[in-house]
PDB file of C-alpha atoms in Angstrom:
ATOM      1  CA  MET A 162       0.055  -0.011   0.012  1.00  0.00           C
ATOM      2  CA  THR A 163       1.101   3.532  -0.750  1.00  0.00           C
ATOM      3  CA  ILE A 164       1.635   6.153   1.991  1.00  0.00           C
ATOM      4  CA  ARG A 165      -1.363   8.420   2.607  1.00  0.00           C
ATOM      5  CA  ILE A 166      -1.513  11.504   4.742  1.00  0.00           C
ATOM      6  CA  GLY A 167      -4.540  12.704   6.689  1.00  0.00           C
ATOM      7  CA  VAL A 168      -5.296  15.700   8.822  1.00  0.00           C
ATOM      8  CA  GLN A 169      -7.676  15.822  11.676  1.00  0.00           C
ATOM      9  CA  ILE A 170      -9.089  19.318  11.811  1.00  0.00           C
ATOM     10  CA  GLN A 171     -10.401  19.350  15.383  1.00  0.00           C
ATOM     11  CA  PRO A 172     -13.639  21.288  15.541  1.00  0.00           C
ATOM     12  CA  GLN A 173     -12.885  23.073  18.702  1.00  0.00           C
ATOM     13  CA  HIS A 174     -11.830  26.550  19.928  1.00  0.00           C
ATOM     14  CA  ALA A 175     -12.541  28.143  16.549  1.00  0.00           C
ATOM     15  CA  ASP A 176     -15.300  29.788  14.480  1.00  0.00           C
ATOM     16  CA  TYR A 177     -16.576  27.754  11.594  1.00  0.00           C
ATOM     17  CA  ALA A 178     -14.971  30.166   9.077  1.00  0.00           C
ATOM     18  CA  GLN A 179     -11.583  29.214  10.544  1.00  0.00           C
ATOM     19  CA  ILE A 180     -12.373  25.453  10.290  1.00  0.00           C
ATOM     20  CA  ARG A 181     -13.608  25.965   6.677  1.00  0.00           C
ATOM     21  CA  ASP A 182     -10.362  27.800   5.817  1.00  0.00           C
ATOM     22  CA  ALA A 183      -8.264  25.030   7.409  1.00  0.00           C
ATOM     23  CA  ALA A 184     -10.011  22.384   5.313  1.00  0.00           C
ATOM     24  CA  ARG A 185      -9.392  24.508   2.176  1.00  0.00           C
ATOM     25  CA  ARG A 186      -5.730  24.913   2.912  1.00  0.00           C
ATOM     26  CA  ALA A 187      -5.253  21.277   3.714  1.00  0.00           C
ATOM     27  CA  GLU A 188      -6.777  20.221   0.384  1.00  0.00           C
ATOM     28  CA  GLU A 189      -4.519  22.721  -1.413  1.00  0.00           C
ATOM     29  CA  ILE A 190      -1.528  21.239   0.419  1.00  0.00           C
ATOM     30  CA  GLY A 191      -2.410  17.824  -1.031  1.00  0.00           C
ATOM     31  CA  VAL A 192      -3.699  15.919   1.913  1.00  0.00           C
ATOM     32  CA  ASP A 193      -5.351  12.551   1.074  1.00  0.00           C
ATOM     33  CA  ILE A 194      -7.989  12.594   3.813  1.00  0.00           C
ATOM     34  CA  LEU A 195      -9.620  15.364   5.843  1.00  0.00           C
ATOM     35  CA  PHE A 196     -10.885  14.152   9.246  1.00  0.00           C
ATOM     36  CA  ASN A 197     -12.746  15.800  12.141  1.00  0.00           C
ATOM     37  CA  TRP A 198     -13.833  14.123  15.335  1.00  0.00           C
ATOM     38  CA  ASP A 199     -17.168  13.182  16.832  1.00  0.00           C
ATOM     39  CA  HIS A 200     -17.451  14.952  20.182  1.00  0.00           C
ATOM     40  CA  PHE A 201     -19.662  17.684  21.656  1.00  0.00           C
ATOM     41  CA  TYR A 202     -17.124  19.481  23.854  1.00  0.00           C
ATOM     42  CA  PRO A 203     -13.382  20.280  23.453  1.00  0.00           C
ATOM     43  CA  LEU A 204     -11.118  17.507  24.458  1.00  0.00           C
ATOM     44  CA  TYR A 205      -8.372  19.901  25.700  1.00  0.00           C
ATOM     45  CA  GLY A 206      -8.026  23.570  26.466  1.00  0.00           C
ATOM     46  CA  GLU A 207     -11.091  25.485  27.785  1.00  0.00           C
ATOM     47  CA  PRO A 208     -13.560  22.659  28.485  1.00  0.00           C
ATOM     48  CA  ASP A 209     -16.515  24.898  27.596  1.00  0.00           C
ATOM     49  CA  GLY A 210     -14.828  26.424  24.585  1.00  0.00           C
ATOM     50  CA  LYS A 211     -16.300  26.605  21.060  1.00  0.00           C
ATOM     51  CA  HIS A 212     -17.185  23.305  19.477  1.00  0.00           C
ATOM     52  CA  PHE A 213     -19.083  22.098  16.483  1.00  0.00           C
ATOM     53  CA  GLU A 214     -20.857  18.736  15.522  1.00  0.00           C
ATOM     54  CA  ALA A 215     -19.099  16.371  13.268  1.00  0.00           C
ATOM     55  CA  TRP A 216     -21.515  14.858  10.699  1.00  0.00           C
ATOM     56  CA  THR A 217     -23.259  18.166   9.675  1.00  0.00           C
ATOM     57  CA  MET A 218     -19.709  19.541   9.164  1.00  0.00           C
ATOM     58  CA  LEU A 219     -18.809  16.546   6.951  1.00  0.00           C
ATOM     59  CA  ALA A 220     -21.732  17.367   4.708  1.00  0.00           C
ATOM     60  CA  ALA A 221     -20.405  20.890   4.337  1.00  0.00           C
ATOM     61  CA  TRP A 222     -16.937  19.627   3.596  1.00  0.00           C
ATOM     62  CA  ALA A 223     -18.407  17.348   0.984  1.00  0.00           C
ATOM     63  CA  GLU A 224     -19.610  20.361  -0.924  1.00  0.00           C
ATOM     64  CA  GLN A 225     -16.528  22.519  -0.225  1.00  0.00           C
ATOM     65  CA  THR A 226     -13.833  20.027  -1.302  1.00  0.00           C
ATOM     66  CA  THR A 227     -13.274  18.233  -4.583  1.00  0.00           C
ATOM     67  CA  ARG A 228     -10.456  15.861  -4.299  1.00  0.00           C
ATOM     68  CA  ALA A 229      -9.523  14.778  -0.738  1.00  0.00           C
ATOM     69  CA  GLU A 230     -11.514  12.041   0.999  1.00  0.00           C
ATOM     70  CA  ILE A 231     -13.458  13.100   4.160  1.00  0.00           C
ATOM     71  CA  GLY A 232     -14.433  11.391   7.281  1.00  0.00           C
ATOM     72  CA  CYS A 233     -14.721  11.241  11.091  1.00  0.00           C
ATOM     73  CA  LEU A 234     -11.854  10.054  13.135  1.00  0.00           C
ATOM     74  CA  VAL A 235     -13.993   8.553  14.524  1.00  0.00           C
ATOM     75  CA  THR A 236     -17.780   8.506  14.872  1.00  0.00           C
ATOM     76  CA  CYS A 237     -19.017   7.397  18.281  1.00  0.00           C
ATOM     77  CA  ASN A 238     -21.384   4.529  17.708  1.00  0.00           C
ATOM     78  CA  SER A 239     -23.383   5.413  20.860  1.00  0.00           C
ATOM     79  CA  TYR A 240     -24.726   8.753  19.557  1.00  0.00           C
ATOM     80  CA  ARG A 241     -26.886   7.577  16.639  1.00  0.00           C
ATOM     81  CA  ASN A 242     -29.164   4.733  15.723  1.00  0.00           C
ATOM     82  CA  PRO A 243     -27.071   2.443  13.378  1.00  0.00           C
ATOM     83  CA  GLU A 244     -29.630   2.572  10.531  1.00  0.00           C
ATOM     84  CA  LEU A 245     -29.750   6.376  10.762  1.00  0.00           C
ATOM     85  CA  LEU A 246     -25.975   6.535  10.829  1.00  0.00           C
ATOM     86  CA  ALA A 247     -25.810   4.372   7.736  1.00  0.00           C
ATOM     87  CA  ASP A 248     -28.237   6.685   5.921  1.00  0.00           C
ATOM     88  CA  MET A 249     -26.194   9.774   6.965  1.00  0.00           C
ATOM     89  CA  ALA A 250     -23.041   8.208   5.696  1.00  0.00           C
ATOM     90  CA  ARG A 251     -24.693   7.198   2.410  1.00  0.00           C
ATOM     91  CA  THR A 252     -25.946  10.757   1.977  1.00  0.00           C
ATOM     92  CA  VAL A 253     -22.497  12.294   2.624  1.00  0.00           C
ATOM     93  CA  ASP A 254     -21.039   9.651   0.261  1.00  0.00           C
ATOM     94  CA  HIS A 255     -23.320  11.017  -2.506  1.00  0.00           C
ATOM     95  CA  ILE A 256     -22.782  14.669  -1.673  1.00  0.00           C
ATOM     96  CA  SER A 257     -19.032  14.090  -1.910  1.00  0.00           C
ATOM     97  CA  GLU A 258     -19.281  11.985  -5.022  1.00  0.00           C
ATOM     98  CA  GLY A 259     -17.707   8.905  -3.428  1.00  0.00           C
ATOM     99  CA  ARG A 260     -15.174  10.377  -1.086  1.00  0.00           C
ATOM    100  CA  LEU A 261     -16.428   9.432   2.345  1.00  0.00           C
ATOM    101  CA  VAL A 262     -14.410   7.257   4.688  1.00  0.00           C
ATOM    102  CA  PHE A 263     -16.653   5.854   7.419  1.00  0.00           C
ATOM    103  CA  GLY A 264     -14.745   5.981  10.660  1.00  0.00           C
ATOM    104  CA  ILE A 265     -16.380   4.555  13.820  1.00  0.00           C
ATOM    105  CA  GLY A 266     -15.507   3.466  17.290  1.00  0.00           C
ATOM    106  CA  SER A 267     -17.223   2.483  20.514  1.00  0.00           C
ATOM    107  CA  GLY A 268     -16.919   5.885  22.320  1.00  0.00           C
ATOM    108  CA  TRP A 269     -15.157   6.923  25.490  1.00  0.00           C
ATOM    109  CA  PHE A 270     -15.665  10.645  26.398  1.00  0.00           C
ATOM    110  CA  GLU A 271     -17.986  10.490  29.401  1.00  0.00           C
ATOM    111  CA  ARG A 272     -19.027  14.145  29.309  1.00  0.00           C
ATOM    112  CA  ASP A 273     -20.566  13.731  25.855  1.00  0.00           C
ATOM    113  CA  TYR A 274     -22.774  11.009  27.188  1.00  0.00           C
ATOM    114  CA  THR A 275     -23.910  12.640  30.421  1.00  0.00           C
ATOM    115  CA  GLU A 276     -24.524  16.149  28.885  1.00  0.00           C
ATOM    116  CA  TYR A 277     -26.434  14.744  25.984  1.00  0.00           C
ATOM    117  CA  GLY A 278     -28.417  12.038  27.812  1.00  0.00           C
ATOM    118  CA  TYR A 279     -26.770   8.856  26.482  1.00  0.00           C
ATOM    119  CA  ASP A 280     -26.132   5.865  28.763  1.00  0.00           C
ATOM    120  CA  PHE A 281     -22.389   5.669  29.271  1.00  0.00           C
ATOM    121  CA  GLY A 282     -22.399   2.054  30.335  1.00  0.00           C
ATOM    122  CA  THR A 283     -19.099   0.290  30.461  1.00  0.00           C
ATOM    123  CA  ALA A 284     -16.239  -0.099  28.080  1.00  0.00           C
ATOM    124  CA  GLY A 285     -17.413  -3.678  27.494  1.00  0.00           C
ATOM    125  CA  SER A 286     -21.115  -2.714  26.861  1.00  0.00           C
ATOM    126  CA  ARG A 287     -20.039   0.013  24.415  1.00  0.00           C
ATOM    127  CA  LEU A 288     -17.808  -2.432  22.485  1.00  0.00           C
ATOM    128  CA  ASP A 289     -20.655  -4.984  22.381  1.00  0.00           C
ATOM    129  CA  ALA A 290     -22.980  -2.294  21.011  1.00  0.00           C
ATOM    130  CA  LEU A 291     -20.421  -1.470  18.292  1.00  0.00           C
ATOM    131  CA  GLY A 292     -20.205  -5.159  17.370  1.00  0.00           C
ATOM    132  CA  GLU A 293     -24.061  -5.249  17.029  1.00  0.00           C
ATOM    133  CA  ALA A 294     -24.152  -2.058  15.060  1.00  0.00           C
ATOM    134  CA  LEU A 295     -21.650  -2.856  12.331  1.00  0.00           C
ATOM    135  CA  PRO A 296     -23.673  -5.511  10.547  1.00  0.00           C
ATOM    136  CA  ARG A 297     -26.798  -3.402  10.881  1.00  0.00           C
ATOM    137  CA  ILE A 298     -25.029  -0.512   9.149  1.00  0.00           C
ATOM    138  CA  GLU A 299     -23.787  -2.786   6.335  1.00  0.00           C
ATOM    139  CA  LYS A 300     -27.242  -4.233   5.899  1.00  0.00           C
ATOM    140  CA  ARG A 301     -28.832  -0.782   5.640  1.00  0.00           C
ATOM    141  CA  TRP A 302     -26.289   0.235   3.025  1.00  0.00           C
ATOM    142  CA  SER A 303     -27.369  -2.726   0.991  1.00  0.00           C
ATOM    143  CA  GLU A 304     -31.027  -1.679   1.205  1.00  0.00           C
ATOM    144  CA  LEU A 305     -30.886   2.108   0.628  1.00  0.00           C
ATOM    145  CA  ASN A 306     -32.145   3.663  -2.555  1.00  0.00           C
ATOM    146  CA  PRO A 307     -30.047   5.048  -4.128  1.00  0.00           C
ATOM    147  CA  ALA A 308     -27.239   2.851  -2.987  1.00  0.00           C
ATOM    148  CA  PRO A 309     -23.892   4.230  -1.884  1.00  0.00           C
ATOM    149  CA  THR A 310     -21.712   5.331  -4.849  1.00  0.00           C
ATOM    150  CA  ARG A 311     -19.130   2.702  -3.861  1.00  0.00           C
ATOM    151  CA  LYS A 312     -18.307   0.231  -1.156  1.00  0.00           C
ATOM    152  CA  ILE A 313     -17.849   2.871   1.530  1.00  0.00           C
ATOM    153  CA  PRO A 314     -14.412   2.287   3.244  1.00  0.00           C
ATOM    154  CA  VAL A 315     -14.852   1.436   6.908  1.00  0.00           C
ATOM    155  CA  MET A 316     -12.292   2.630   9.390  1.00  0.00           C
ATOM    156  CA  ILE A 317     -12.498   1.269  12.978  1.00  0.00           C
ATOM    157  CA  GLY A 318     -10.638   3.052  15.710  1.00  0.00           C
ATOM    158  CA  GLY A 319      -9.353   1.323  18.810  1.00  0.00           C
ATOM    159  CA  GLY A 320      -6.978  -1.437  19.997  1.00  0.00           C
ATOM    160  CA  GLY A 321      -8.924  -3.874  22.195  1.00  0.00           C
ATOM    161  CA  GLU A 322      -7.508  -7.300  21.295  1.00  0.00           C
ATOM    162  CA  LYS A 323     -10.504  -9.464  22.131  1.00  0.00           C
ATOM    163  CA  LYS A 324     -13.298  -7.456  20.558  1.00  0.00           C
ATOM    164  CA  THR A 325     -12.173  -4.356  18.582  1.00  0.00           C
ATOM    165  CA  LEU A 326      -9.526  -6.112  16.541  1.00  0.00           C
ATOM    166  CA  LYS A 327     -11.998  -8.934  15.861  1.00  0.00           C
ATOM    167  CA  TYR A 328     -14.413  -6.345  14.529  1.00  0.00           C
ATOM    168  CA  VAL A 329     -11.605  -4.829  12.422  1.00  0.00           C
ATOM    169  CA  ALA A 330     -10.841  -8.237  10.878  1.00  0.00           C
ATOM    170  CA  LYS A 331     -14.420  -8.812   9.953  1.00  0.00           C
ATOM    171  CA  HIS A 332     -15.614  -5.323   8.904  1.00  0.00           C
ATOM    172  CA  ALA A 333     -12.846  -2.825   8.344  1.00  0.00           C
ATOM    173  CA  ASP A 334     -10.854  -1.621   5.440  1.00  0.00           C
ATOM    174  CA  ILE A 335      -8.750   0.577   7.655  1.00  0.00           C
ATOM    175  CA  TRP A 336      -7.685   0.156  11.244  1.00  0.00           C
ATOM    176  CA  HIS A 337      -6.737   3.242  13.212  1.00  0.00           C
ATOM    177  CA  SER A 338      -4.404   2.335  16.019  1.00  0.00           C
ATOM    178  CA  PHE A 339      -3.791   4.673  18.923  1.00  0.00           C
ATOM    179  CA  SER A 340      -0.418   2.942  19.585  1.00  0.00           C
ATOM    180  CA  ASP A 341       3.281   3.397  19.873  1.00  0.00           C
ATOM    181  CA  VAL A 342       5.524   1.413  17.590  1.00  0.00           C
ATOM    182  CA  GLU A 343       6.038  -1.625  19.909  1.00  0.00           C
ATOM    183  CA  THR A 344       2.308  -1.862  20.701  1.00  0.00           C
ATOM    184  CA  LEU A 345       1.373  -1.445  17.052  1.00  0.00           C
ATOM    185  CA  GLU A 346       3.625  -4.353  16.017  1.00  0.00           C
ATOM    186  CA  ARG A 347       2.111  -6.627  18.744  1.00  0.00           C
ATOM    187  CA  LYS A 348      -1.460  -5.611  17.983  1.00  0.00           C
ATOM    188  CA  ARG A 349      -0.996  -6.123  14.314  1.00  0.00           C
ATOM    189  CA  GLY A 350       0.033  -9.698  15.110  1.00  0.00           C
ATOM    190  CA  VAL A 351      -3.212 -10.107  17.116  1.00  0.00           C
ATOM    191  CA  LEU A 352      -5.164  -8.656  14.159  1.00  0.00           C
ATOM    192  CA  ALA A 353      -3.423 -11.137  11.811  1.00  0.00           C
ATOM    193  CA  GLY A 354      -4.650 -13.965  14.019  1.00  0.00           C
ATOM    194  CA  HIS A 355      -8.212 -12.751  13.908  1.00  0.00           C
ATOM    195  CA  CYS A 356      -7.972 -12.378  10.129  1.00  0.00           C
ATOM    196  CA  GLU A 357      -6.587 -15.931   9.774  1.00  0.00           C
ATOM    197  CA  ALA A 358      -9.437 -17.240  11.832  1.00  0.00           C
ATOM    198  CA  ILE A 359     -12.013 -15.999   9.217  1.00  0.00           C
ATOM    199  CA  GLY A 360      -9.799 -16.548   6.108  1.00  0.00           C
ATOM    200  CA  ARG A 361      -8.910 -12.933   5.440  1.00  0.00           C
ATOM    201  CA  ASP A 362      -5.564 -11.538   4.435  1.00  0.00           C
ATOM    202  CA  VAL A 363      -4.454  -8.981   7.045  1.00  0.00           C
ATOM    203  CA  ASN A 364      -2.607  -7.077   4.311  1.00  0.00           C
ATOM    204  CA  GLU A 365      -6.018  -6.042   2.953  1.00  0.00           C
ATOM    205  CA  ILE A 366      -6.416  -3.739   5.952  1.00  0.00           C
ATOM    206  CA  GLU A 367      -4.760  -0.387   5.846  1.00  0.00           C
ATOM    207  CA  ILE A 368      -3.115   0.528   9.134  1.00  0.00           C
ATOM    208  CA  SER A 369      -3.633   4.121  10.263  1.00  0.00           C
ATOM    209  CA  THR A 370      -2.059   5.989  13.064  1.00  0.00           C
ATOM    210  CA  ALA A 371      -1.290   9.571  14.245  1.00  0.00           C
ATOM    211  CA  ALA A 372       1.982  11.313  13.294  1.00  0.00           C
ATOM    212  CA  ASN A 373       2.947  14.973  13.620  1.00  0.00           C
ATOM    213  CA  SER A 374       6.188  14.686  11.580  1.00  0.00           C
ATOM    214  CA  ALA A 375       8.023  12.527   9.070  1.00  0.00           C
ATOM    215  CA  GLU A 376      10.475  11.514  11.869  1.00  0.00           C
ATOM    216  CA  ALA A 377       7.537  10.233  13.964  1.00  0.00           C
ATOM    217  CA  ALA A 378       6.001   8.503  10.925  1.00  0.00           C
ATOM    218  CA  LYS A 379       9.089   6.591   9.732  1.00  0.00           C
ATOM    219  CA  PRO A 380       9.248   3.966  12.544  1.00  0.00           C
ATOM    220  CA  LEU A 381       5.462   3.510  12.410  1.00  0.00           C
ATOM    221  CA  TYR A 382       5.863   2.960   8.674  1.00  0.00           C
ATOM    222  CA  ASP A 383       8.434   0.239   9.375  1.00  0.00           C
ATOM    223  CA  ALA A 384       5.856  -1.301  11.767  1.00  0.00           C
ATOM    224  CA  GLY A 385       3.296  -1.464   8.945  1.00  0.00           C
ATOM    225  CA  ALA A 386       1.312   1.869   9.106  1.00  0.00           C
ATOM    226  CA  ARG A 387       0.515   3.483   5.798  1.00  0.00           C
ATOM    227  CA  LEU A 388      -2.027   6.226   6.695  1.00  0.00           C
ATOM    228  CA  PHE A 389      -0.570   8.923   8.930  1.00  0.00           C
ATOM    229  CA  THR A 390      -2.787  11.668  10.404  1.00  0.00           C
ATOM    230  CA  TYR A 391      -1.746  14.959  11.836  1.00  0.00           C
ATOM    231  CA  GLY A 392      -4.106  16.384  14.460  1.00  0.00           C
ATOM    232  CA  VAL A 393      -4.517  20.107  14.843  1.00  0.00           C
ATOM    233  CA  GLY A 394      -6.825  22.306  16.972  1.00  0.00           C
ATOM    234  CA  GLY A 395      -8.156  25.760  16.502  1.00  0.00           C
ATOM    235  CA  PRO A 396      -8.268  28.695  16.290  1.00  0.00           C
ATOM    236  CA  ASP A 397      -5.063  29.050  14.235  1.00  0.00           C
ATOM    237  CA  TYR A 398      -4.778  25.621  12.630  1.00  0.00           C
ATOM    238  CA  ASP A 399      -1.033  25.457  12.002  1.00  0.00           C
ATOM    239  CA  LEU A 400      -0.635  23.252   8.954  1.00  0.00           C
ATOM    240  CA  LYS A 401       3.140  23.494   8.554  1.00  0.00           C
ATOM    241  CA  PRO A 402       3.651  19.987   9.934  1.00  0.00           C
ATOM    242  CA  LEU A 403       1.113  18.764   7.363  1.00  0.00           C
ATOM    243  CA  GLU A 404       3.091  20.285   4.598  1.00  0.00           C
ATOM    244  CA  ASP A 405       6.128  18.434   5.765  1.00  0.00           C
ATOM    245  CA  LEU A 406       4.280  15.089   6.000  1.00  0.00           C
ATOM    246  CA  VAL A 407       2.931  15.508   2.471  1.00  0.00           C
ATOM    247  CA  ALA A 408       6.412  16.304   1.200  1.00  0.00           C
ATOM    248  CA  TRP A 409       7.703  13.156   2.868  1.00  0.00           C
ATOM    249  CA  ARG A 410       4.885  11.129   1.280  1.00  0.00           C
ATOM    250  CA  ASP A 411       5.746  12.577  -2.116  1.00  0.00           C
ATOM    251  CA  SER A 412       9.488  11.921  -1.673  1.00  0.00           C
ATOM    252  CA  GLN A 413       8.829   8.252  -0.794  1.00  0.00           C
ATOM    253  CA  SER A 414       6.529   7.886  -3.814  1.00  0.00           C
ATOM    254  CA  SER A 415       9.094   9.375  -6.158  1.00  0.00           C
ATOM    255  CA  ALA A 416      11.821   7.038  -4.659  1.00  0.00           C
ATOM    256  CA  THR A 417       9.812   3.976  -5.581  1.00  0.00           C
TER     257      THR A 417
END
């Protein structure tokens, strides 16, 4: 697989005009995928600072952009009925003319749950709910009219070895790992075991991780990662590290 570069434009501590401008600049730089995140409050900085909702923003990005893929890193499964979420994703897929990456995870940020009236449950119950939702989402995609423009790529975020990686093996095109190099290598071995158990080639799954520089990305590349995402918060959205990552991607492509 070729190297791809993503940017997570975190929808916090900024006016929407600044977020829109950051998305424009990132696409001009040459990023492969534009991500936001699915939360209702900032994850760092002023806890009650400015913040915007993810999926309505993706629909706007679908109209604003023309080349880069778009997606959420990652959607919280708990916040929306699976069939509704499938329909939302199919709609953004059409608005973007086939550029949606469907990122999803089990959820973890307790304040989102309590402030918006969702049952936080336990890590185990949230993972079980994700496992139940994924086939429902896939089934709904197969029933919608019009159908999605393509097989929507599914990205699953998380590293739980007993449940999450089993879901990745069965459902995902991309696995986003929140791991250091050593952990990534070990978990990739666990993922390979889950894939073998169902007769799937682990190399079909693109490994995704965070990186804020080429120096940080290189050892992760050696461990098997191919999609590297730089995360940046508002209001200024400094994209210089993104420029450097894109330049590294291009230098690696030209070398091969």
